[in-house]
Amino acid sequence: MNLRSSWVAETGQTREDTRLNQIGATTPVNPVQIRSGILPGSYSGQFRLSGFWMSGSAAMSATIADGRAVIQGDISQGVYPVSLPTSQTVTFAAGNDQYARVDLVVLRVYDNLYDGLTRNEATIEVLQGKPDPTPQAPQIPARSLALYEVTVPAGASAGNGGIPWNTALKDLRTPVVSVGGILPVEGQVFPGAYPGQFQDSGGALQRWDGGAWVPYPSALGGIIPNSASTLTASYTGQYRDSAGGQLQRWNGSAWAPAVPGPYFTGSNDAGYTTSTTYTPTLLDKETTNPVTLTFTAPPSKAVLISFGSRSLSASADHYAYISVKVTQGSTVVWEPDDERSAVCASVHYTSVGTVQRLTNLTPGASYSITVMHRVVANTLNLKAWFDNVYLRVDPQN
């Protein structure tokens, strides 16, 4: 038997046995016990877990590659380190005439002190399953680490095609690392043992927060990278680099732009009004009537509102006003006002515009803003024309 163990045999443990099994791999599951598993690594560095890898070598035989592992006994029994310095071959019994079965390949430690079987050694064993229409693998014995399930078809034998190795194997191996090491996840995902423990899931680094494995960026308050932007948010205020390259913030129910805006809309279609009170719509205007947009209030509670147009009052004595109305739902935040307006008084088209600062907004709330127009009171029914109307909202930091 090539498999070597330490602190099992009553006599005969060699210095070589002891050296081979200085593993130090103790991924904890509680304050006293560790997880049974295999040390990760490969000769080329290309694979996460090569130890005890199994492949078919003959019709009814397979080769198990060299490797090192630890096997946890009951809570009072301690940990058994084992190593396989060279590969080993295992053989499977011929298949049942009628039904398939599932065999289990395990690393197993016999300790006479606890099981009374007069054996003190570590072995690689094939535990034969029962033939059945829906075969199941045997139960894993105490002080054992499952390596593979092997489906043995009905009638399989050395002279009848043997075991189809490409489809018969189910890999059950799991890795372990030393305390504080980053665990490469292979196979079943186990809960963490303490907050702050790390594992590499293959696509993302994860941290155990005491109840779940959380993507590493969210655990530290960093930005979830673009490559992992489909991950579910963990808390309000988490940031991610979206698939479209936009920095976003989780607001508790959805991903929203981290820095919203700027928001912009406009219309190059001219229209006029004869109204002496502010109106959102213009006559003789076919598109974008009224000019309006919706914006989300930033955490600063303040925005800059820019608006203007190319205007014509038709008289130097009569003023054309352009202002804005701001609402939150049915609540009017700003009524259009001459004090917050751009004004034109010219018989020639003149470009006018202004910038106003709106404060005391509710962060995250949605607001609507609409461009409003009017002409000064007159008895001539003069028209105030507005063209190239624009509206822009810039959140302030």
mmCIF file of C-alpha atoms in Angstrom:
data_model
loop_
_atom_site.group_PDB
_atom_site.id
_atom_site.type_symbol
_atom_site.label_atom_id
_atom_site.label_comp_id
_atom_site.label_asym_id
_atom_site.label_seq_id
_atom_site.Cartn_x
_atom_site.Cartn_y
_atom_site.Cartn_z
ATOM 1 C CA MET A 1 0.000 0.000 0.000
ATOM 2 C CA ASN A 2 1.459 3.330 -1.088
ATOM 3 C CA LEU A 3 -0.789 5.520 1.072
ATOM 4 C CA ARG A 4 1.180 6.867 4.043
ATOM 5 C CA SER A 5 -0.231 8.154 7.329
ATOM 6 C CA SER A 6 0.989 9.592 10.623
ATOM 7 C CA TRP A 7 -0.036 8.857 14.207
ATOM 8 C CA VAL A 8 -2.203 5.869 13.282
ATOM 9 C CA ALA A 9 0.024 2.781 13.469
ATOM 10 C CA GLU A 10 0.865 1.629 16.983
ATOM 11 C CA THR A 11 4.368 0.776 15.807
ATOM 12 C CA GLY A 12 6.362 1.227 12.643
ATOM 13 C CA GLN A 13 5.824 4.907 11.866
ATOM 14 C CA THR A 14 8.938 6.020 10.055
ATOM 15 C CA ARG A 15 10.617 9.396 9.905
ATOM 16 C CA GLU A 16 9.652 9.427 6.228
ATOM 17 C CA ASP A 17 5.989 8.926 7.133
ATOM 18 C CA THR A 18 6.170 11.855 9.518
ATOM 19 C CA ARG A 19 7.898 14.153 7.024
ATOM 20 C CA LEU A 20 5.495 13.334 4.207
ATOM 21 C CA ASN A 21 2.514 14.164 6.362
ATOM 22 C CA GLN A 22 3.555 17.554 7.734
ATOM 23 C CA ILE A 23 0.589 19.120 5.989
ATOM 24 C CA GLY A 24 -0.620 21.980 8.123
ATOM 25 C CA ALA A 25 -3.906 22.157 6.178
ATOM 26 C CA THR A 26 -6.557 23.026 8.717
ATOM 27 C CA THR A 27 -9.558 24.770 7.181
ATOM 28 C CA PRO A 28 -11.777 24.969 10.281
ATOM 29 C CA VAL A 29 -15.442 24.085 10.554
ATOM 30 C CA ASN A 30 -15.610 24.915 14.279
ATOM 31 C CA PRO A 31 -13.125 25.687 17.080
ATOM 32 C CA VAL A 32 -12.044 22.041 17.389
ATOM 33 C CA GLN A 33 -12.572 20.308 14.048
ATOM 34 C CA ILE A 34 -11.392 20.970 10.519
ATOM 35 C CA ARG A 35 -12.757 20.164 7.100
ATOM 36 C CA SER A 36 -11.644 16.904 5.531
ATOM 37 C CA GLY A 37 -10.178 17.509 2.110
ATOM 38 C CA ILE A 38 -7.289 17.511 -0.330
ATOM 39 C CA LEU A 39 -4.470 20.022 -0.609
ATOM 40 C CA PRO A 40 -4.800 22.023 -3.838
ATOM 41 C CA GLY A 41 -2.173 22.402 -6.544
ATOM 42 C CA SER A 42 -0.808 20.793 -9.670
ATOM 43 C CA TYR A 43 2.598 20.187 -11.222
ATOM 44 C CA SER A 44 2.007 22.718 -14.011
ATOM 45 C CA GLY A 45 0.101 25.267 -11.938
ATOM 46 C CA GLN A 46 -2.774 25.124 -14.447
ATOM 47 C CA PHE A 47 -5.242 23.233 -12.254
ATOM 48 C CA ARG A 48 -6.720 23.979 -8.874
ATOM 49 C CA LEU A 49 -6.971 20.412 -7.583
ATOM 50 C CA SER A 50 -4.840 17.579 -8.981
ATOM 51 C CA GLY A 51 -4.320 15.477 -5.852
ATOM 52 C CA PHE A 52 -6.048 12.069 -5.935
ATOM 53 C CA TRP A 53 -7.352 12.722 -9.434
ATOM 54 C CA MET A 54 -8.700 9.475 -10.923
ATOM 55 C CA SER A 55 -8.792 8.264 -14.534
ATOM 56 C CA GLY A 56 -9.544 4.955 -16.199
ATOM 57 C CA SER A 57 -6.491 2.863 -16.965
ATOM 58 C CA ALA A 58 -8.124 -0.423 -18.028
ATOM 59 C CA ALA A 59 -11.592 -1.816 -18.627
ATOM 60 C CA MET A 60 -12.314 -2.298 -14.915
ATOM 61 C CA SER A 61 -9.388 -0.434 -13.338
ATOM 62 C CA ALA A 62 -8.522 3.202 -12.652
ATOM 63 C CA THR A 63 -5.412 5.059 -11.562
ATOM 64 C CA ILE A 64 -5.473 7.501 -8.660
ATOM 65 C CA ALA A 65 -2.843 10.229 -8.829
ATOM 66 C CA ASP A 66 -0.547 11.183 -5.978
ATOM 67 C CA GLY A 67 -1.677 13.766 -3.458
ATOM 68 C CA ARG A 68 -2.002 14.810 0.178
ATOM 69 C CA ALA A 69 -5.110 15.123 2.316
ATOM 70 C CA VAL A 70 -6.452 15.459 5.844
ATOM 71 C CA ILE A 71 -9.299 13.423 7.307
ATOM 72 C CA GLN A 72 -11.182 14.663 10.365
ATOM 73 C CA GLY A 73 -12.329 12.071 12.861
ATOM 74 C CA ASP A 74 -14.993 12.596 15.485
ATOM 75 C CA ILE A 75 -14.564 15.676 17.648
ATOM 76 C CA SER A 76 -12.312 13.862 20.161
ATOM 77 C CA GLN A 77 -10.311 11.889 17.593
ATOM 78 C CA GLY A 78 -8.363 14.666 15.923
ATOM 79 C CA VAL A 79 -7.108 14.977 12.359
ATOM 80 C CA TYR A 80 -5.418 12.287 10.293
ATOM 81 C CA PRO A 81 -2.966 13.523 7.630
ATOM 82 C CA VAL A 82 -2.378 11.142 4.722
ATOM 83 C CA SER A 83 -0.240 11.250 1.596
ATOM 84 C CA LEU A 84 0.085 9.214 -1.587
ATOM 85 C CA PRO A 85 3.639 9.794 -2.943
ATOM 86 C CA THR A 86 3.042 7.710 -6.066
ATOM 87 C CA SER A 87 -0.071 6.825 -8.026
ATOM 88 C CA GLN A 88 -2.147 3.753 -7.191
ATOM 89 C CA THR A 89 -4.460 1.501 -9.196
ATOM 90 C CA VAL A 90 -7.886 0.393 -7.953
ATOM 91 C CA THR A 91 -10.020 -2.337 -9.504
ATOM 92 C CA PHE A 92 -13.820 -2.574 -9.722
ATOM 93 C CA ALA A 93 -15.928 -5.727 -9.601
ATOM 94 C CA ALA A 94 -17.860 -6.779 -12.704
ATOM 95 C CA GLY A 95 -21.314 -5.289 -13.167
ATOM 96 C CA ASN A 96 -24.568 -6.973 -12.166
ATOM 97 C CA ASP A 97 -26.387 -8.852 -14.921
ATOM 98 C CA GLN A 98 -29.560 -6.764 -14.545
ATOM 99 C CA TYR A 99 -28.918 -3.401 -12.887
ATOM 100 C CA ALA A 100 -26.214 -0.776 -12.693
ATOM 101 C CA ARG A 101 -24.627 0.164 -9.388
ATOM 102 C CA VAL A 102 -22.681 3.141 -8.006
ATOM 103 C CA ASP A 103 -19.388 2.416 -6.245
ATOM 104 C CA LEU A 104 -17.640 4.874 -3.962
ATOM 105 C CA VAL A 105 -13.887 5.440 -3.892
ATOM 106 C CA VAL A 106 -12.662 6.757 -0.542
ATOM 107 C CA LEU A 107 -9.588 7.542 1.507
ATOM 108 C CA ARG A 108 -10.173 5.685 4.762
ATOM 109 C CA VAL A 109 -8.365 5.625 8.080
ATOM 110 C CA TYR A 110 -8.618 2.594 10.369
ATOM 111 C CA ASP A 111 -7.892 3.341 14.013
ATOM 112 C CA ASN A 112 -8.255 0.376 16.351
ATOM 113 C CA LEU A 113 -8.495 2.730 19.293
ATOM 114 C CA TYR A 114 -11.938 3.818 18.074
ATOM 115 C CA ASP A 115 -13.352 1.171 15.728
ATOM 116 C CA GLY A 116 -12.029 -2.069 17.267
ATOM 117 C CA LEU A 117 -11.148 -3.620 13.895
ATOM 118 C CA THR A 118 -7.546 -4.461 14.896
ATOM 119 C CA ARG A 119 -6.292 -2.276 12.052
ATOM 120 C CA ASN A 120 -4.211 0.870 12.229
ATOM 121 C CA GLU A 121 -3.619 2.135 8.734
ATOM 122 C CA ALA A 122 -4.826 4.426 5.957
ATOM 123 C CA THR A 123 -6.169 2.901 2.737
ATOM 124 C CA ILE A 124 -7.760 3.714 -0.605
ATOM 125 C CA GLU A 125 -10.889 1.593 -0.944
ATOM 126 C CA VAL A 126 -13.634 0.902 -3.446
ATOM 127 C CA LEU A 127 -16.933 0.547 -1.578
ATOM 128 C CA GLN A 128 -19.285 -1.451 -3.766
ATOM 129 C CA GLY A 129 -22.826 -0.175 -4.166
ATOM 130 C CA LYS A 130 -26.001 -2.216 -4.581
ATOM 131 C CA PRO A 131 -27.380 -2.924 -8.079
ATOM 132 C CA ASP A 132 -30.705 -1.158 -8.432
ATOM 133 C CA PRO A 133 -32.966 0.457 -11.045
ATOM 134 C CA THR A 134 -32.020 3.785 -9.396
ATOM 135 C CA PRO A 135 -28.642 2.997 -7.839
ATOM 136 C CA GLN A 136 -27.223 5.065 -4.980
ATOM 137 C CA ALA A 137 -23.669 5.310 -3.689
ATOM 138 C CA PRO A 138 -22.864 3.632 -0.360
ATOM 139 C CA GLN A 139 -22.717 5.664 2.833
ATOM 140 C CA ILE A 140 -19.346 7.184 3.640
ATOM 141 C CA PRO A 141 -17.753 5.372 6.621
ATOM 142 C CA ALA A 142 -16.310 7.167 9.627
ATOM 143 C CA ARG A 143 -12.856 8.709 9.188
ATOM 144 C CA SER A 144 -13.194 8.625 5.395
ATOM 145 C CA LEU A 145 -12.933 11.167 2.593
ATOM 146 C CA ALA A 146 -14.946 10.506 -0.571
ATOM 147 C CA LEU A 147 -13.013 10.894 -3.834
ATOM 148 C CA TYR A 148 -15.283 9.677 -6.634
ATOM 149 C CA GLU A 149 -18.560 7.992 -7.382
ATOM 150 C CA VAL A 150 -18.228 5.444 -10.207
ATOM 151 C CA THR A 151 -21.259 4.167 -12.091
ATOM 152 C CA VAL A 152 -20.737 0.514 -13.095
ATOM 153 C CA PRO A 153 -23.213 -0.411 -15.851
ATOM 154 C CA ALA A 154 -25.105 -3.688 -15.826
ATOM 155 C CA GLY A 155 -23.002 -6.406 -17.432
ATOM 156 C CA ALA A 156 -19.783 -4.375 -17.366
ATOM 157 C CA SER A 157 -16.677 -6.575 -17.329
ATOM 158 C CA ALA A 158 -13.145 -6.742 -18.699
ATOM 159 C CA GLY A 159 -14.404 -8.762 -21.643
ATOM 160 C CA ASN A 160 -17.555 -6.749 -22.256
ATOM 161 C CA GLY A 161 -16.423 -3.162 -22.761
ATOM 162 C CA GLY A 162 -15.755 -2.407 -19.107
ATOM 163 C CA ILE A 163 -16.643 0.898 -17.448
ATOM 164 C CA PRO A 164 -17.203 3.933 -19.747
ATOM 165 C CA TRP A 165 -14.729 6.171 -17.923
ATOM 166 C CA ASN A 166 -15.644 9.353 -19.812
ATOM 167 C CA THR A 167 -19.148 9.322 -18.316
ATOM 168 C CA ALA A 168 -18.914 7.054 -15.273
ATOM 169 C CA LEU A 169 -17.013 9.332 -12.875
ATOM 170 C CA LYS A 170 -18.471 11.891 -10.482
ATOM 171 C CA ASP A 171 -15.754 13.941 -8.817
ATOM 172 C CA LEU A 172 -16.416 14.449 -5.079
ATOM 173 C CA ARG A 173 -13.030 15.874 -4.103
ATOM 174 C CA THR A 174 -12.929 19.074 -2.053
ATOM 175 C CA PRO A 175 -9.851 21.165 -1.226
ATOM 176 C CA VAL A 176 -8.528 22.476 2.089
ATOM 177 C CA VAL A 177 -5.918 25.100 2.958
ATOM 178 C CA SER A 178 -4.246 26.356 6.114
ATOM 179 C CA VAL A 179 -6.055 28.711 8.475
ATOM 180 C CA GLY A 180 -6.199 32.157 6.889
ATOM 181 C CA GLY A 181 -5.555 30.821 3.394
ATOM 182 C CA ILE A 182 -7.878 31.503 0.480
ATOM 183 C CA LEU A 183 -9.772 28.326 -0.316
ATOM 184 C CA PRO A 184 -10.189 27.402 -4.002
ATOM 185 C CA VAL A 185 -13.743 26.110 -4.284
ATOM 186 C CA GLU A 186 -14.197 22.814 -6.071
ATOM 187 C CA GLY A 187 -17.357 20.731 -5.794
ATOM 188 C CA GLN A 188 -19.694 21.365 -2.883
ATOM 189 C CA VAL A 189 -19.738 24.845 -1.318
ATOM 190 C CA PHE A 190 -19.563 24.697 2.478
ATOM 191 C CA PRO A 191 -20.441 27.434 4.985
ATOM 192 C CA GLY A 192 -17.614 29.489 6.432
ATOM 193 C CA ALA A 193 -16.304 28.984 9.950
ATOM 194 C CA TYR A 194 -15.681 32.613 10.919
ATOM 195 C CA PRO A 195 -16.403 36.134 9.600
ATOM 196 C CA GLY A 196 -13.478 37.282 7.475
ATOM 197 C CA GLN A 197 -12.720 33.872 5.966
ATOM 198 C CA PHE A 198 -12.051 33.991 2.215
ATOM 199 C CA GLN A 199 -12.646 31.631 -0.679
ATOM 200 C CA ASP A 200 -12.112 31.789 -4.438
ATOM 201 C CA SER A 201 -15.305 30.636 -6.157
ATOM 202 C CA GLY A 202 -13.561 30.457 -9.519
ATOM 203 C CA GLY A 203 -15.116 33.660 -10.836
ATOM 204 C CA ALA A 204 -14.978 35.904 -7.774
ATOM 205 C CA LEU A 205 -13.229 36.253 -4.450
ATOM 206 C CA GLN A 206 -15.728 35.881 -1.619
ATOM 207 C CA ARG A 207 -15.746 36.703 2.101
ATOM 208 C CA TRP A 208 -17.807 34.952 4.790
ATOM 209 C CA ASP A 209 -19.827 37.638 6.628
ATOM 210 C CA GLY A 210 -21.134 35.327 9.339
ATOM 211 C CA GLY A 211 -24.130 34.084 7.403
ATOM 212 C CA ALA A 212 -23.273 33.967 3.707
ATOM 213 C CA TRP A 213 -20.425 34.135 1.216
ATOM 214 C CA VAL A 214 -20.363 37.754 0.041
ATOM 215 C CA PRO A 215 -18.485 38.949 -3.071
ATOM 216 C CA TYR A 216 -15.183 40.435 -1.913
ATOM 217 C CA PRO A 217 -15.713 43.981 -3.265
ATOM 218 C CA SER A 218 -19.022 44.359 -1.439
ATOM 219 C CA ALA A 219 -17.549 43.009 1.780
ATOM 220 C CA LEU A 220 -14.938 45.787 1.762
ATOM 221 C CA GLY A 221 -17.099 48.551 0.369
ATOM 222 C CA GLY A 222 -15.228 48.520 -2.917
ATOM 223 C CA ILE A 223 -16.607 48.560 -6.444
ATOM 224 C CA ILE A 224 -17.869 45.304 -7.943
ATOM 225 C CA PRO A 225 -15.911 44.861 -11.187
ATOM 226 C CA ASN A 226 -17.501 44.745 -14.615
ATOM 227 C CA SER A 227 -16.741 41.017 -14.877
ATOM 228 C CA ALA A 228 -18.984 40.328 -11.869
ATOM 229 C CA SER A 229 -21.616 43.016 -12.500
ATOM 230 C CA THR A 230 -24.470 40.469 -12.515
ATOM 231 C CA LEU A 231 -23.967 39.677 -8.813
ATOM 232 C CA THR A 232 -26.841 40.526 -6.503
ATOM 233 C CA ALA A 233 -26.269 43.600 -4.351
ATOM 234 C CA SER A 234 -25.557 42.992 -0.678
ATOM 235 C CA TYR A 235 -26.437 46.349 0.866
ATOM 236 C CA THR A 236 -27.726 49.837 0.100
ATOM 237 C CA GLY A 237 -24.850 52.035 -0.993
ATOM 238 C CA GLN A 238 -22.896 49.287 -2.744
ATOM 239 C CA TYR A 239 -21.246 50.302 -6.024
ATOM 240 C CA ARG A 240 -20.607 48.390 -9.238
ATOM 241 C CA ASP A 241 -19.110 48.947 -12.666
ATOM 242 C CA SER A 242 -22.065 48.004 -14.866
ATOM 243 C CA ALA A 243 -21.867 45.934 -18.032
ATOM 244 C CA GLY A 244 -22.230 49.182 -19.966
ATOM 245 C CA GLY A 245 -19.285 50.776 -18.196
ATOM 246 C CA GLN A 246 -21.380 53.079 -15.973
ATOM 247 C CA LEU A 247 -20.681 53.447 -12.262
ATOM 248 C CA GLN A 248 -23.871 52.512 -10.416
ATOM 249 C CA ARG A 249 -25.108 52.524 -6.816
ATOM 250 C CA TRP A 250 -27.598 50.098 -5.229
ATOM 251 C CA ASN A 251 -30.421 52.215 -3.766
ATOM 252 C CA GLY A 252 -32.050 49.345 -1.896
ATOM 253 C CA SER A 253 -34.228 48.108 -4.735
ATOM 254 C CA ALA A 254 -32.401 48.790 -8.002
ATOM 255 C CA TRP A 255 -29.070 49.786 -9.528
ATOM 256 C CA ALA A 256 -29.062 53.503 -10.345
ATOM 257 C CA PRO A 257 -26.326 55.731 -11.777
ATOM 258 C CA ALA A 258 -23.904 56.623 -8.990
ATOM 259 C CA VAL A 259 -23.660 60.139 -10.372
ATOM 260 C CA PRO A 260 -27.025 60.787 -12.091
ATOM 261 C CA GLY A 261 -27.206 63.132 -15.018
ATOM 262 C CA PRO A 262 -26.593 65.407 -16.616
ATOM 263 C CA TYR A 263 -30.145 65.331 -17.956
ATOM 264 C CA PHE A 264 -30.915 67.097 -21.226
ATOM 265 C CA THR A 265 -33.755 67.614 -23.618
ATOM 266 C CA GLY A 266 -34.664 70.183 -26.220
ATOM 267 C CA SER A 267 -36.577 71.034 -29.367
ATOM 268 C CA ASN A 268 -35.539 72.716 -32.621
ATOM 269 C CA ASP A 269 -39.152 73.238 -33.678
ATOM 270 C CA ALA A 270 -40.325 76.849 -33.280
ATOM 271 C CA GLY A 271 -43.625 77.867 -31.733
ATOM 272 C CA TYR A 272 -45.279 80.952 -30.284
ATOM 273 C CA THR A 273 -47.610 82.054 -27.540
ATOM 274 C CA THR A 274 -49.844 85.078 -26.952
ATOM 275 C CA SER A 275 -50.526 83.993 -23.374
ATOM 276 C CA THR A 276 -49.733 86.549 -20.709
ATOM 277 C CA THR A 277 -49.548 83.785 -18.073
ATOM 278 C CA TYR A 278 -47.002 81.016 -18.177
ATOM 279 C CA THR A 279 -47.943 78.093 -20.433
ATOM 280 C CA PRO A 280 -46.001 74.888 -21.196
ATOM 281 C CA THR A 281 -47.271 74.506 -24.773
ATOM 282 C CA LEU A 282 -46.664 76.644 -27.830
ATOM 283 C CA LEU A 283 -48.841 77.198 -30.875
ATOM 284 C CA ASP A 284 -47.718 76.279 -34.369
ATOM 285 C CA LYS A 285 -45.277 73.750 -32.867
ATOM 286 C CA GLU A 286 -45.465 70.153 -34.003
ATOM 287 C CA THR A 287 -42.870 68.260 -31.926
ATOM 288 C CA THR A 288 -41.692 68.081 -28.287
ATOM 289 C CA ASN A 289 -44.484 70.216 -26.947
ATOM 290 C CA PRO A 290 -44.041 70.824 -24.047
ATOM 291 C CA VAL A 291 -40.305 70.494 -23.395
ATOM 292 C CA THR A 292 -39.989 68.502 -20.170
ATOM 293 C CA LEU A 293 -37.747 65.958 -18.441
ATOM 294 C CA THR A 294 -37.534 63.927 -15.240
ATOM 295 C CA PHE A 295 -34.497 63.819 -12.962
ATOM 296 C CA THR A 296 -33.459 62.110 -9.739
ATOM 297 C CA ALA A 297 -32.338 64.308 -6.877
ATOM 298 C CA PRO A 298 -28.712 63.669 -5.870
ATOM 299 C CA PRO A 299 -27.446 63.157 -2.282
ATOM 300 C CA SER A 300 -26.340 66.822 -2.239
ATOM 301 C CA LYS A 301 -30.035 67.843 -2.520
ATOM 302 C CA ALA A 302 -29.102 70.448 -5.132
ATOM 303 C CA VAL A 303 -29.116 70.763 -8.927
ATOM 304 C CA LEU A 304 -28.290 73.397 -11.501
ATOM 305 C CA ILE A 305 -31.062 74.020 -14.031
ATOM 306 C CA SER A 306 -30.057 75.533 -17.370
ATOM 307 C CA PHE A 307 -32.664 76.585 -19.898
ATOM 308 C CA GLY A 308 -33.087 79.003 -22.776
ATOM 309 C CA SER A 309 -34.083 79.471 -26.390
ATOM 310 C CA ARG A 310 -33.745 81.579 -29.480
ATOM 311 C CA SER A 311 -36.535 84.069 -28.816
ATOM 312 C CA LEU A 312 -38.426 86.874 -30.605
ATOM 313 C CA SER A 313 -40.811 89.273 -28.863
ATOM 314 C CA ALA A 314 -41.982 91.090 -32.020
ATOM 315 C CA SER A 315 -41.568 94.410 -30.223
ATOM 316 C CA ALA A 316 -38.832 96.141 -28.312
ATOM 317 C CA ASP A 317 -41.418 97.178 -25.751
ATOM 318 C CA HIS A 318 -42.914 93.745 -25.095
ATOM 319 C CA TYR A 319 -40.992 91.030 -23.291
ATOM 320 C CA ALA A 320 -40.939 87.290 -24.005
ATOM 321 C CA TYR A 321 -40.246 85.250 -20.853
ATOM 322 C CA ILE A 322 -39.005 81.653 -20.609
ATOM 323 C CA SER A 323 -38.947 79.996 -17.174
ATOM 324 C CA VAL A 324 -39.440 76.528 -15.628
ATOM 325 C CA LYS A 325 -41.905 74.698 -13.424
ATOM 326 C CA VAL A 326 -40.618 71.946 -11.069
ATOM 327 C CA THR A 327 -42.873 69.330 -9.478
ATOM 328 C CA GLN A 328 -42.486 66.255 -7.310
ATOM 329 C CA GLY A 329 -45.521 64.151 -8.024
ATOM 330 C CA SER A 330 -48.486 66.456 -7.482
ATOM 331 C CA THR A 331 -46.491 68.893 -5.348
ATOM 332 C CA VAL A 332 -45.250 72.065 -7.045
ATOM 333 C CA VAL A 333 -41.699 72.834 -5.938
ATOM 334 C CA TRP A 334 -41.129 75.818 -8.212
ATOM 335 C CA GLU A 335 -43.726 77.810 -10.067
ATOM 336 C CA PRO A 336 -42.486 79.642 -13.180
ATOM 337 C CA ASP A 337 -41.347 83.071 -12.119
ATOM 338 C CA ASP A 338 -40.088 86.192 -13.897
ATOM 339 C CA GLU A 339 -37.241 86.343 -11.364
ATOM 340 C CA ARG A 340 -36.117 82.919 -12.578
ATOM 341 C CA SER A 341 -36.479 83.536 -16.270
ATOM 342 C CA ALA A 342 -34.568 84.435 -19.407
ATOM 343 C CA VAL A 343 -36.055 87.480 -21.150
ATOM 344 C CA CYS A 344 -36.044 88.702 -24.747
ATOM 345 C CA ALA A 345 -37.265 92.135 -25.921
ATOM 346 C CA SER A 346 -36.297 92.433 -29.563
ATOM 347 C CA VAL A 347 -37.777 92.382 -33.042
ATOM 348 C CA HIS A 348 -34.841 90.175 -34.023
ATOM 349 C CA TYR A 349 -34.223 86.580 -32.954
ATOM 350 C CA THR A 350 -31.983 86.637 -29.878
ATOM 351 C CA SER A 351 -30.482 83.708 -28.000
ATOM 352 C CA VAL A 352 -31.222 83.945 -24.277
ATOM 353 C CA GLY A 353 -30.604 81.594 -21.394
ATOM 354 C CA THR A 354 -30.024 81.385 -17.652
ATOM 355 C CA VAL A 355 -28.867 78.999 -14.921
ATOM 356 C CA GLN A 356 -30.789 78.584 -11.665
ATOM 357 C CA ARG A 357 -29.863 76.575 -8.564
ATOM 358 C CA LEU A 358 -32.559 74.426 -6.949
ATOM 359 C CA THR A 359 -31.889 73.183 -3.395
ATOM 360 C CA ASN A 360 -33.531 71.265 -0.529
ATOM 361 C CA LEU A 361 -34.488 68.346 -2.732
ATOM 362 C CA THR A 362 -35.169 64.866 -1.379
ATOM 363 C CA PRO A 363 -32.219 62.607 -2.328
ATOM 364 C CA GLY A 364 -33.303 59.771 -4.594
ATOM 365 C CA ALA A 365 -36.719 61.298 -5.276
ATOM 366 C CA SER A 366 -37.955 61.825 -8.829
ATOM 367 C CA TYR A 367 -38.747 65.357 -10.015
ATOM 368 C CA SER A 368 -40.282 66.701 -13.236
ATOM 369 C CA ILE A 369 -39.281 69.971 -14.820
ATOM 370 C CA THR A 370 -41.087 71.722 -17.679
ATOM 371 C CA VAL A 371 -40.174 74.792 -19.735
ATOM 372 C CA MET A 372 -42.824 77.523 -19.474
ATOM 373 C CA HIS A 373 -43.425 80.563 -21.732
ATOM 374 C CA ARG A 374 -45.358 83.833 -21.677
ATOM 375 C CA VAL A 375 -45.459 87.295 -23.211
ATOM 376 C CA VAL A 376 -45.865 90.518 -21.258
ATOM 377 C CA ALA A 377 -49.404 91.892 -21.102
ATOM 378 C CA ASN A 378 -50.219 93.868 -24.245
ATOM 379 C CA THR A 379 -53.179 95.108 -26.211
ATOM 380 C CA LEU A 380 -51.703 94.277 -29.608
ATOM 381 C CA ASN A 381 -51.988 90.488 -29.276
ATOM 382 C CA LEU A 382 -48.289 90.235 -30.092
ATOM 383 C CA LYS A 383 -46.734 86.806 -30.488
ATOM 384 C CA ALA A 384 -43.669 85.708 -28.517
ATOM 385 C CA TRP A 385 -41.710 83.140 -30.534
ATOM 386 C CA PHE A 386 -39.434 80.497 -29.068
ATOM 387 C CA ASP A 387 -37.099 78.252 -31.091
ATOM 388 C CA ASN A 388 -34.244 75.879 -30.225
ATOM 389 C CA VAL A 389 -35.575 75.512 -26.695
ATOM 390 C CA TYR A 390 -33.245 73.545 -24.400
ATOM 391 C CA LEU A 391 -33.402 72.249 -20.826
ATOM 392 C CA ARG A 392 -30.566 70.725 -18.828
ATOM 393 C CA VAL A 393 -30.232 69.565 -15.215
ATOM 394 C CA ASP A 394 -26.806 69.003 -13.600
ATOM 395 C CA PRO A 395 -26.692 67.380 -10.143
ATOM 396 C CA GLN A 396 -24.282 69.089 -7.776
ATOM 397 C CA ASN A 397 -21.817 67.027 -5.763
#
